[in-house]
Amino acid sequence: MQKNDLGKDKYRAMIEALGEGVLLVTKKHRIALSNKSAEELLSWASPLVGKDIEKIFDDSTLSDAIDSVFKEKERKKIKITSYHSYTGDRAIIRGKGREKHYKSYITSLDDKHVVVTIMDVTRIERLAIVRQDFVSNVSHELKTPLTAISGFAETLLDDSLSREEMKGFARIIQKNSAHMQRIISDLLLLTSLDRSEMATSMVVTTDERILSEVRSYTQYKAESRNIEVEYASTGKSLICNESLIVQAVVNLVVNAISYSPENTKVTVRTKAKGGIMEFIVSDRGSGIAEENISRIFERFYRVDKARSRESGGTGLGLSIVRHIAIIHNGTIKAESKLGEGSVFTLSIPIS
Ligand SMILES: Nc1ncnc2c1ncn2[C@@H]1O[C@H](COP(=O)(O)OP(=O)(O)OP(=O)(O)O)[C@@H](O)[C@H]1O
Ligand SMILES: [Mg+2]
């Protein structure tokens, strides 16, 4: 490219077009120039030009870095965390979820100016944390049954055990390996739902068929807890990935059964309205406190870890339901009153 055959306006337009925020900052920390991305990234409604850097960022990380670049003329890379969000000029909203992370480069331009580039890395950082949590949760969940398996296998090697004792230990090993297998197959299902591999196999079916499948998978569990499950369907057709919708409703019904006292009633009914099919599962069980409702769809989240684990729960069931709803362009909603019961509604488009 030949030098100088681009006019000033074109350079200006190029800077405006960048996805990264660009600021030109003076020795006194005043912004001399900014592009649109900078204003968007910093959620700043009024023009940034003329403002002090200190007014925009909570701490002095950027100002200190600017000073040192003026002094040493060497490019610097920093991370900035901001807890503020500005509307208009001054109003500051503080609170959870408002935290923002930026990656910033400060480069010396001339004696009076440095160039500051800003990238919003909030999402990337959040994903990294989710991934770390996920790995640590998976390891923890698999470690518990594995410890039992290896412990009881070791005990089995003891020659002095009676045949009955040996059988008892083998059963524990069997139960724990079945639990591990379930965790792994749930995780594999979640991964394949993430990639929406299964979204393609849509078929025409009816809500009646879906509920009858659900009943066959859950009847044993309902009987073992003496819970009567009442089914009511419309008989209407719908297009969906049948086995996934069955799986989602099974997860809801198994929860309703597991988190209800014996001898109570669970109802499973469907409603078709406005092109939407709703699968509604209600129980008269323990209910879920308000503050936990928004979290129960997270992977591995359990309100009462001890109780859920006792019933073999891992905390993956509802996150699977949520994924199945998403790949059908549907929704999942939970309503609950502590001590009175819960209603879960899975809604998906009929066609
Ligand atoms: N119908 C319900 N009544 C009361 N609490 C519920 C109900 N359904 C879910 N919960 C709560 O939400 C948590 C998460 O449910 P989820 O189905 O995701 O996991 P889980 O049942 O513990 O394990 P998994 O389904 O993987 O076997 C449960 O541990 C339980 O605390
Ligand atoms: Mg469950």
Tab-separated table of C-alpha atoms and ligand atoms in Angstrom:
chain	number	residue	atom	x	y	z
A	1	MET	CA	0.000	0.000	0.000
A	2	GLN	CA	1.283	3.426	-0.919
A	3	LYS	CA	1.800	5.816	1.900
A	4	ASN	CA	-0.495	8.811	2.333
A	5	ASP	CA	-2.908	8.138	-0.447
A	6	LEU	CA	-5.657	7.712	2.123
A	7	GLY	CA	-7.056	11.005	3.345
A	8	LYS	CA	-7.630	11.845	7.003
A	9	ASP	CA	-11.348	11.114	6.644
A	10	LYS	CA	-10.669	7.585	5.513
A	11	TYR	CA	-8.449	6.848	8.506
A	12	ARG	CA	-11.147	8.303	10.732
A	13	ALA	CA	-13.752	6.083	9.024
A	14	MET	CA	-11.548	3.030	9.514
A	15	ILE	CA	-11.219	3.729	13.231
A	16	GLU	CA	-14.984	4.212	13.481
A	17	ALA	CA	-15.497	0.844	11.765
A	18	LEU	CA	-13.397	-1.133	14.256
A	19	GLY	CA	-15.114	-3.544	16.631
A	20	GLU	CA	-12.569	-2.663	19.301
A	21	GLY	CA	-12.965	0.496	21.289
A	22	VAL	CA	-10.293	3.084	20.434
A	23	LEU	CA	-9.464	6.135	22.535
A	24	LEU	CA	-6.867	8.802	22.071
A	25	VAL	CA	-5.862	9.996	25.534
A	26	THR	CA	-3.781	13.008	26.581
A	27	LYS	CA	-1.129	13.225	29.280
A	28	LYS	CA	-3.766	14.669	31.601
A	29	HIS	CA	-5.948	11.608	31.043
A	30	ARG	CA	-8.448	13.478	28.936
A	31	ILE	CA	-10.085	11.691	25.994
A	32	ALA	CA	-9.239	13.554	22.776
A	33	LEU	CA	-10.885	11.136	20.391
A	34	SER	CA	-13.052	8.028	20.615
A	35	ASN	CA	-14.833	5.700	18.234
A	36	LYS	CA	-18.379	4.344	18.422
A	37	SER	CA	-17.274	0.937	19.722
A	38	ALA	CA	-15.616	2.574	22.727
A	39	GLU	CA	-18.869	4.300	23.641
A	40	GLU	CA	-20.829	1.081	23.189
A	41	LEU	CA	-18.353	-1.056	25.125
A	42	LEU	CA	-18.304	1.343	28.044
A	43	SER	CA	-22.110	1.788	27.910
A	44	TRP	CA	-21.575	5.508	27.887
A	45	ALA	CA	-24.519	7.411	26.439
A	46	SER	CA	-23.005	10.885	26.006
A	47	PRO	CA	-19.835	11.625	23.971
A	48	LEU	CA	-16.623	10.395	25.556
A	49	VAL	CA	-14.507	13.161	24.032
A	50	GLY	CA	-13.468	15.682	26.660
A	51	LYS	CA	-14.097	13.291	29.583
A	52	ASP	CA	-11.478	12.229	32.099
A	53	ILE	CA	-10.458	8.573	32.115
A	54	GLU	CA	-10.848	8.599	35.919
A	55	LYS	CA	-14.529	9.433	35.556
A	56	ILE	CA	-15.111	6.378	33.425
A	57	PHE	CA	-13.211	3.649	35.193
A	58	ASP	CA	-13.555	2.794	38.872
A	59	ASP	CA	-9.937	2.275	39.679
A	60	SER	CA	-6.652	3.727	38.545
A	61	THR	CA	-5.409	0.690	36.555
A	62	LEU	CA	-5.809	2.454	33.213
A	63	SER	CA	-4.584	5.880	34.384
A	64	ASP	CA	-1.472	4.298	35.925
A	65	ALA	CA	-0.788	2.361	32.744
A	66	ILE	CA	-1.199	5.521	30.653
A	67	ASP	CA	1.321	7.361	32.886
A	68	SER	CA	3.826	4.580	32.547
A	69	VAL	CA	3.444	4.437	28.734
A	70	PHE	CA	4.079	8.207	28.573
A	71	LYS	CA	7.195	7.706	30.646
A	72	GLU	CA	8.616	4.527	29.127
A	73	LYS	CA	7.196	4.739	25.594
A	74	GLU	CA	6.565	1.005	25.681
A	75	ARG	CA	3.309	-0.670	24.707
A	76	LYS	CA	1.385	-2.050	27.669
A	77	LYS	CA	-1.344	-4.655	27.991
A	78	ILE	CA	-3.700	-4.531	30.979
A	79	LYS	CA	-6.935	-6.008	32.268
A	80	ILE	CA	-9.601	-3.674	33.603
A	81	THR	CA	-12.579	-4.628	35.716
A	82	SER	CA	-15.443	-2.198	35.949
A	83	TYR	CA	-18.405	-2.469	38.271
A	84	HIS	CA	-20.228	0.539	36.963
A	85	SER	CA	-22.687	1.006	34.239
A	86	TYR	CA	-23.520	4.521	33.228
A	87	THR	CA	-26.719	5.849	31.836
A	88	GLY	CA	-26.466	9.419	30.693
A	89	ASP	CA	-23.589	11.272	32.167
A	90	ARG	CA	-23.479	10.395	35.815
A	91	ALA	CA	-26.045	7.878	36.932
A	92	ILE	CA	-24.326	4.815	38.226
A	93	ILE	CA	-25.983	1.465	38.551
A	94	ARG	CA	-24.208	-0.908	40.833
A	95	GLY	CA	-24.996	-4.518	41.371
A	96	LYS	CA	-24.381	-8.124	40.522
A	97	GLY	CA	-24.077	-8.976	36.897
A	98	ARG	CA	-22.874	-5.465	36.171
A	99	GLU	CA	-19.239	-6.429	36.423
A	100	LYS	CA	-17.409	-5.947	33.140
A	101	HIS	CA	-13.985	-7.144	32.109
A	102	TYR	CA	-11.907	-5.430	29.463
A	103	LYS	CA	-8.601	-6.171	27.829
A	104	SER	CA	-6.771	-3.025	26.903
A	105	TYR	CA	-3.587	-2.078	25.006
A	106	ILE	CA	-1.945	1.292	25.563
A	107	THR	CA	0.456	2.426	22.865
A	108	SER	CA	2.517	5.583	22.771
A	109	LEU	CA	1.622	7.848	19.814
A	110	ASP	CA	3.505	11.118	20.328
A	111	ASP	CA	4.602	13.315	23.239
A	112	LYS	CA	1.020	14.348	23.982
A	113	HIS	CA	-1.104	11.283	23.203
A	114	VAL	CA	-1.410	7.586	23.742
A	115	VAL	CA	-3.783	5.212	21.918
A	116	VAL	CA	-5.911	3.009	24.126
A	117	THR	CA	-7.716	0.033	22.594
A	118	ILE	CA	-10.431	-1.711	24.589
A	119	MET	CA	-11.942	-5.158	24.110
A	120	ASP	CA	-14.872	-6.462	26.136
A	121	VAL	CA	-13.838	-9.913	27.419
A	122	THR	CA	-16.670	-10.272	29.983
A	123	ARG	CA	-18.322	-13.141	28.115
A	124	ILE	CA	-15.079	-14.989	27.493
A	125	GLU	CA	-14.091	-14.690	31.154
A	126	ARG	CA	-17.527	-15.851	32.283
A	127	LEU	CA	-17.352	-18.872	29.969
A	128	ALA	CA	-13.949	-19.764	31.361
A	129	ILE	CA	-15.402	-19.776	34.885
A	130	VAL	CA	-18.397	-21.860	33.791
A	131	ARG	CA	-16.017	-24.367	32.206
A	132	GLN	CA	-13.848	-24.594	35.322
A	133	ASP	CA	-16.926	-25.062	37.528
A	134	PHE	CA	-18.228	-27.690	35.157
A	135	VAL	CA	-15.026	-29.726	35.207
A	136	SER	CA	-14.801	-29.524	38.985
A	137	ASN	CA	-18.467	-30.527	39.380
A	138	VAL	CA	-18.118	-33.486	37.024
A	139	SER	CA	-14.982	-34.673	38.800
A	140	HIS	CA	-16.650	-34.370	42.173
A	141	GLU	CA	-19.831	-36.180	41.089
A	142	LEU	CA	-17.855	-39.060	39.581
A	143	LYS	CA	-15.440	-39.281	42.474
A	144	THR	CA	-18.097	-40.113	45.061
A	145	PRO	CA	-19.391	-43.333	43.439
A	146	LEU	CA	-15.901	-44.258	42.271
A	147	THR	CA	-14.575	-44.082	45.827
A	148	ALA	CA	-17.350	-46.432	46.942
A	149	ILE	CA	-16.624	-48.840	44.091
A	150	SER	CA	-12.902	-49.046	44.765
A	151	GLY	CA	-13.431	-49.274	48.530
A	152	PHE	CA	-15.890	-52.138	48.336
A	153	ALA	CA	-13.893	-53.928	45.632
A	154	GLU	CA	-10.935	-53.892	48.007
A	155	THR	CA	-13.087	-55.272	50.826
A	156	LEU	CA	-14.283	-58.051	48.534
A	157	LEU	CA	-10.715	-59.316	48.259
A	158	ASP	CA	-10.858	-60.317	51.930
A	159	ASP	CA	-10.946	-64.139	52.028
A	160	SER	CA	-12.836	-64.387	55.283
A	161	LEU	CA	-16.080	-62.909	53.905
A	162	SER	CA	-19.232	-64.977	53.823
A	163	ARG	CA	-21.051	-65.460	50.557
A	164	GLU	CA	-23.892	-63.183	51.750
A	165	GLU	CA	-21.467	-60.407	52.696
A	166	MET	CA	-19.776	-60.692	49.322
A	167	LYS	CA	-23.128	-60.367	47.571
A	168	GLY	CA	-23.982	-57.299	49.616
A	169	PHE	CA	-20.738	-55.551	48.656
A	170	ALA	CA	-21.135	-56.525	44.992
A	171	ARG	CA	-24.595	-54.925	45.051
A	172	ILE	CA	-23.162	-51.675	46.336
A	173	ILE	CA	-20.583	-51.739	43.557
A	174	GLN	CA	-23.325	-52.407	41.022
A	175	LYS	CA	-25.463	-49.552	42.329
A	176	ASN	CA	-22.611	-47.057	42.255
A	177	SER	CA	-21.471	-48.028	38.783
A	178	ALA	CA	-25.055	-47.677	37.541
A	179	HIS	CA	-25.075	-44.198	39.043
A	180	MET	CA	-21.818	-43.334	37.265
A	181	GLN	CA	-23.219	-44.628	34.006
A	182	ARG	CA	-26.265	-42.391	34.413
A	183	ILE	CA	-24.148	-39.311	35.055
A	184	ILE	CA	-22.057	-40.043	31.975
A	185	SER	CA	-25.034	-40.690	29.716
A	186	ASP	CA	-26.724	-37.489	30.982
A	187	LEU	CA	-23.548	-35.529	30.240
A	188	LEU	CA	-23.271	-37.043	26.765
A	189	LEU	CA	-26.908	-36.154	26.124
A	190	LEU	CA	-26.299	-32.573	27.280
A	191	THR	CA	-23.270	-32.280	24.982
A	192	SER	CA	-25.202	-33.560	21.993
A	193	LEU	CA	-28.060	-31.159	22.804
A	194	ASP	CA	-25.542	-28.318	22.917
A	195	ARG	CA	-24.552	-29.133	19.367
A	196	SER	CA	-28.283	-29.619	18.525
A	197	GLU	CA	-27.388	-32.852	16.737
A	198	MET	CA	-30.782	-34.273	17.522
A	199	ALA	CA	-32.924	-31.330	16.487
A	200	THR	CA	-33.197	-32.721	12.979
A	201	SER	CA	-35.081	-35.913	13.758
A	202	MET	CA	-38.533	-34.345	14.071
A	203	VAL	CA	-41.596	-36.551	13.648
A	204	VAL	CA	-45.361	-36.155	13.735
A	205	THR	CA	-46.776	-37.608	16.926
A	206	THR	CA	-49.518	-36.924	19.471
A	207	ASP	CA	-49.383	-35.753	23.052
A	208	GLU	CA	-51.273	-38.917	23.962
A	209	ARG	CA	-48.451	-41.108	22.641
A	210	ILE	CA	-45.873	-39.032	24.455
A	211	LEU	CA	-47.698	-39.292	27.785
A	212	SER	CA	-48.203	-43.029	27.403
A	213	GLU	CA	-44.436	-43.452	26.879
A	214	VAL	CA	-43.794	-41.233	29.898
A	215	ARG	CA	-46.128	-43.382	31.976
A	216	SER	CA	-44.340	-46.596	31.002
A	217	TYR	CA	-40.967	-45.148	32.024
A	218	THR	CA	-42.122	-43.719	35.338
A	219	GLN	CA	-44.788	-46.133	36.578
A	220	TYR	CA	-42.372	-48.276	38.534
A	221	LYS	CA	-40.966	-45.280	40.380
A	222	ALA	CA	-44.460	-43.927	41.129
A	223	GLU	CA	-45.611	-47.271	42.521
A	224	SER	CA	-42.515	-47.662	44.641
A	225	ARG	CA	-43.397	-44.381	46.353
A	226	ASN	CA	-47.112	-44.994	46.419
A	227	ILE	CA	-47.805	-41.946	44.328
A	228	GLU	CA	-50.742	-41.814	41.981
A	229	VAL	CA	-49.929	-40.103	38.707
A	230	GLU	CA	-52.923	-38.825	36.764
A	231	TYR	CA	-52.567	-38.289	33.008
A	232	ALA	CA	-54.804	-36.171	30.758
A	233	SER	CA	-54.023	-35.442	27.110
A	234	THR	CA	-55.784	-33.681	24.231
A	235	GLY	CA	-54.999	-36.242	21.524
A	236	LYS	CA	-53.740	-33.436	19.259
A	237	SER	CA	-50.814	-33.951	16.897
A	238	LEU	CA	-47.547	-32.106	17.118
A	239	ILE	CA	-44.168	-32.153	15.396
A	240	CYS	CA	-41.218	-32.701	17.681
A	241	ASN	CA	-38.284	-34.930	18.453
A	242	GLU	CA	-40.440	-37.485	20.207
A	243	SER	CA	-37.834	-39.280	22.259
A	244	LEU	CA	-36.427	-35.985	23.541
A	245	ILE	CA	-39.834	-34.639	24.571
A	246	VAL	CA	-40.547	-37.957	26.293
A	247	GLN	CA	-37.206	-37.645	28.086
A	248	ALA	CA	-37.990	-34.066	29.163
A	249	VAL	CA	-41.421	-34.950	30.549
A	250	VAL	CA	-39.985	-38.073	32.230
A	251	ASN	CA	-37.432	-35.876	34.002
A	252	LEU	CA	-40.228	-33.584	35.223
A	253	VAL	CA	-42.405	-36.499	36.358
A	254	VAL	CA	-39.507	-38.248	38.121
A	255	ASN	CA	-38.778	-34.999	39.973
A	256	ALA	CA	-42.436	-34.578	40.915
A	257	ILE	CA	-42.433	-38.118	42.309
A	258	SER	CA	-39.036	-37.821	44.026
A	259	TYR	CA	-39.694	-34.512	45.757
A	260	SER	CA	-43.184	-35.384	47.007
A	261	PRO	CA	-44.123	-37.265	50.147
A	262	GLU	CA	-45.498	-40.792	49.748
A	263	ASN	CA	-49.234	-41.178	49.106
A	264	THR	CA	-49.587	-37.838	47.338
A	265	LYS	CA	-50.806	-37.130	43.844
A	266	VAL	CA	-49.007	-35.932	40.713
A	267	THR	CA	-50.821	-34.735	37.597
A	268	VAL	CA	-49.514	-34.605	34.056
A	269	ARG	CA	-51.694	-32.829	31.532
A	270	THR	CA	-51.367	-31.126	28.184
A	271	LYS	CA	-52.941	-28.026	26.742
A	272	ALA	CA	-52.938	-26.899	23.111
A	273	LYS	CA	-53.454	-23.219	22.520
A	274	GLY	CA	-52.278	-20.636	20.013
A	275	GLY	CA	-50.003	-23.069	18.157
A	276	ILE	CA	-48.284	-24.096	21.390
A	277	MET	CA	-48.455	-27.431	23.190
A	278	GLU	CA	-47.959	-27.267	26.935
A	279	PHE	CA	-46.926	-30.213	29.075
A	280	ILE	CA	-47.860	-29.371	32.648
A	281	VAL	CA	-46.552	-31.446	35.562
A	282	SER	CA	-47.915	-30.560	39.015
A	283	ASP	CA	-47.115	-32.053	42.385
A	284	ARG	CA	-48.039	-31.484	46.003
A	285	GLY	CA	-44.532	-31.960	47.228
A	286	SER	CA	-41.943	-29.978	49.118
A	287	GLY	CA	-41.954	-27.004	46.754
A	288	ILE	CA	-38.991	-24.790	45.912
A	289	ALA	CA	-38.081	-21.506	47.595
A	290	GLU	CA	-38.259	-18.367	45.470
A	291	GLU	CA	-34.496	-17.760	45.547
A	292	ASN	CA	-33.749	-21.256	44.227
A	293	ILE	CA	-36.208	-21.287	41.338
A	294	SER	CA	-33.938	-19.375	38.983
A	295	ARG	CA	-31.047	-21.736	39.721
A	296	ILE	CA	-32.591	-25.202	39.442
A	297	PHE	CA	-32.081	-25.255	35.664
A	298	GLU	CA	-28.314	-24.907	36.071
A	299	ARG	CA	-26.155	-27.982	35.620
A	300	PHE	CA	-25.561	-29.843	38.899
A	301	TYR	CA	-27.670	-27.430	40.936
A	302	ARG	CA	-29.633	-29.116	43.716
A	303	VAL	CA	-31.558	-27.354	46.416
A	304	ASP	CA	-30.935	-30.025	49.002
A	305	LYS	CA	-27.812	-31.892	47.987
A	306	ALA	CA	-28.068	-34.593	50.619
A	307	ARG	CA	-31.698	-35.390	49.909
A	308	SER	CA	-31.319	-35.318	46.150
A	309	ARG	CA	-28.248	-37.549	46.197
A	310	GLU	CA	-30.069	-40.019	48.402
A	311	SER	CA	-32.636	-40.370	45.646
A	312	GLY	CA	-29.815	-40.757	43.122
A	313	GLY	CA	-29.980	-37.214	41.771
A	314	THR	CA	-27.106	-35.399	40.111
A	315	GLY	CA	-28.756	-32.083	39.304
A	316	LEU	CA	-28.635	-32.591	35.538
A	317	GLY	CA	-32.308	-33.473	34.946
A	318	LEU	CA	-33.708	-29.962	34.631
A	319	SER	CA	-30.804	-28.610	32.624
A	320	ILE	CA	-31.536	-31.396	30.127
A	321	VAL	CA	-35.204	-30.308	30.077
A	322	ARG	CA	-34.137	-26.717	29.461
A	323	HIS	CA	-31.898	-27.729	26.544
A	324	ILE	CA	-34.652	-29.854	25.021
A	325	ALA	CA	-37.030	-26.887	25.283
A	326	ILE	CA	-34.470	-24.593	23.631
A	327	ILE	CA	-33.789	-26.809	20.635
A	328	HIS	CA	-37.556	-26.995	20.059
A	329	ASN	CA	-37.817	-23.188	20.241
A	330	GLY	CA	-39.835	-23.708	23.382
A	331	THR	CA	-39.685	-22.691	27.017
A	332	ILE	CA	-39.696	-24.269	30.464
A	333	LYS	CA	-41.268	-22.514	33.409
A	334	ALA	CA	-41.355	-23.400	37.101
A	335	GLU	CA	-43.862	-22.108	39.629
A	336	SER	CA	-43.718	-23.241	43.197
A	337	LYS	CA	-44.734	-22.535	46.758
A	338	LEU	CA	-42.638	-23.897	49.558
A	339	GLY	CA	-44.515	-26.662	51.327
A	340	GLU	CA	-47.390	-26.647	48.842
A	341	GLY	CA	-45.999	-28.042	45.632
A	342	SER	CA	-44.670	-27.153	42.215
A	343	VAL	CA	-45.896	-26.784	38.648
A	344	PHE	CA	-43.502	-27.196	35.729
A	345	THR	CA	-44.709	-26.175	32.267
A	346	LEU	CA	-42.842	-27.208	29.135
A	347	SER	CA	-44.166	-25.319	26.104
A	348	ILE	CA	-43.209	-26.104	22.517
A	349	PRO	CA	-44.592	-25.004	19.149
A	350	ILE	CA	-47.018	-27.570	17.708
A	351	SER	CA	-45.443	-27.445	14.235
B	1	LIG	N1	-40.951	-31.024	41.569
B	1	LIG	C1	-40.003	-30.557	42.400
B	1	LIG	N2	-40.285	-30.262	43.693
B	1	LIG	C2	-39.330	-29.790	44.517
B	1	LIG	N3	-38.042	-29.594	44.172
B	1	LIG	C3	-37.686	-29.880	42.914
B	1	LIG	C4	-38.643	-30.367	41.957
B	1	LIG	N4	-37.993	-30.557	40.779
B	1	LIG	C5	-36.724	-30.193	41.000
B	1	LIG	N5	-36.522	-29.791	42.268
B	1	LIG	C6	-35.249	-29.301	42.857
B	1	LIG	O1	-34.407	-28.896	41.789
B	1	LIG	C7	-33.169	-29.594	41.837
B	1	LIG	C8	-32.662	-29.842	40.434
B	1	LIG	O2	-33.483	-30.780	39.775
B	1	LIG	P1	-32.843	-31.729	38.671
B	1	LIG	O3	-33.911	-32.595	38.114
B	1	LIG	O4	-32.082	-30.860	37.714
B	1	LIG	O5	-31.764	-32.557	39.474
B	1	LIG	P2	-31.932	-33.820	40.436
B	1	LIG	O6	-33.349	-34.287	40.424
B	1	LIG	O7	-31.348	-33.460	41.740
B	1	LIG	O8	-30.988	-34.887	39.748
B	1	LIG	P3	-31.224	-35.669	38.367
B	1	LIG	O9	-32.504	-35.175	37.777
B	1	LIG	O10	-30.017	-35.323	37.551
B	1	LIG	O11	-31.278	-37.078	38.737
B	1	LIG	C9	-33.458	-30.856	42.633
B	1	LIG	O12	-32.306	-31.326	43.262
B	1	LIG	C10	-34.507	-30.369	43.621
B	1	LIG	O13	-33.860	-29.770	44.717
B	2	MG	MG	-34.301	-34.678	38.542
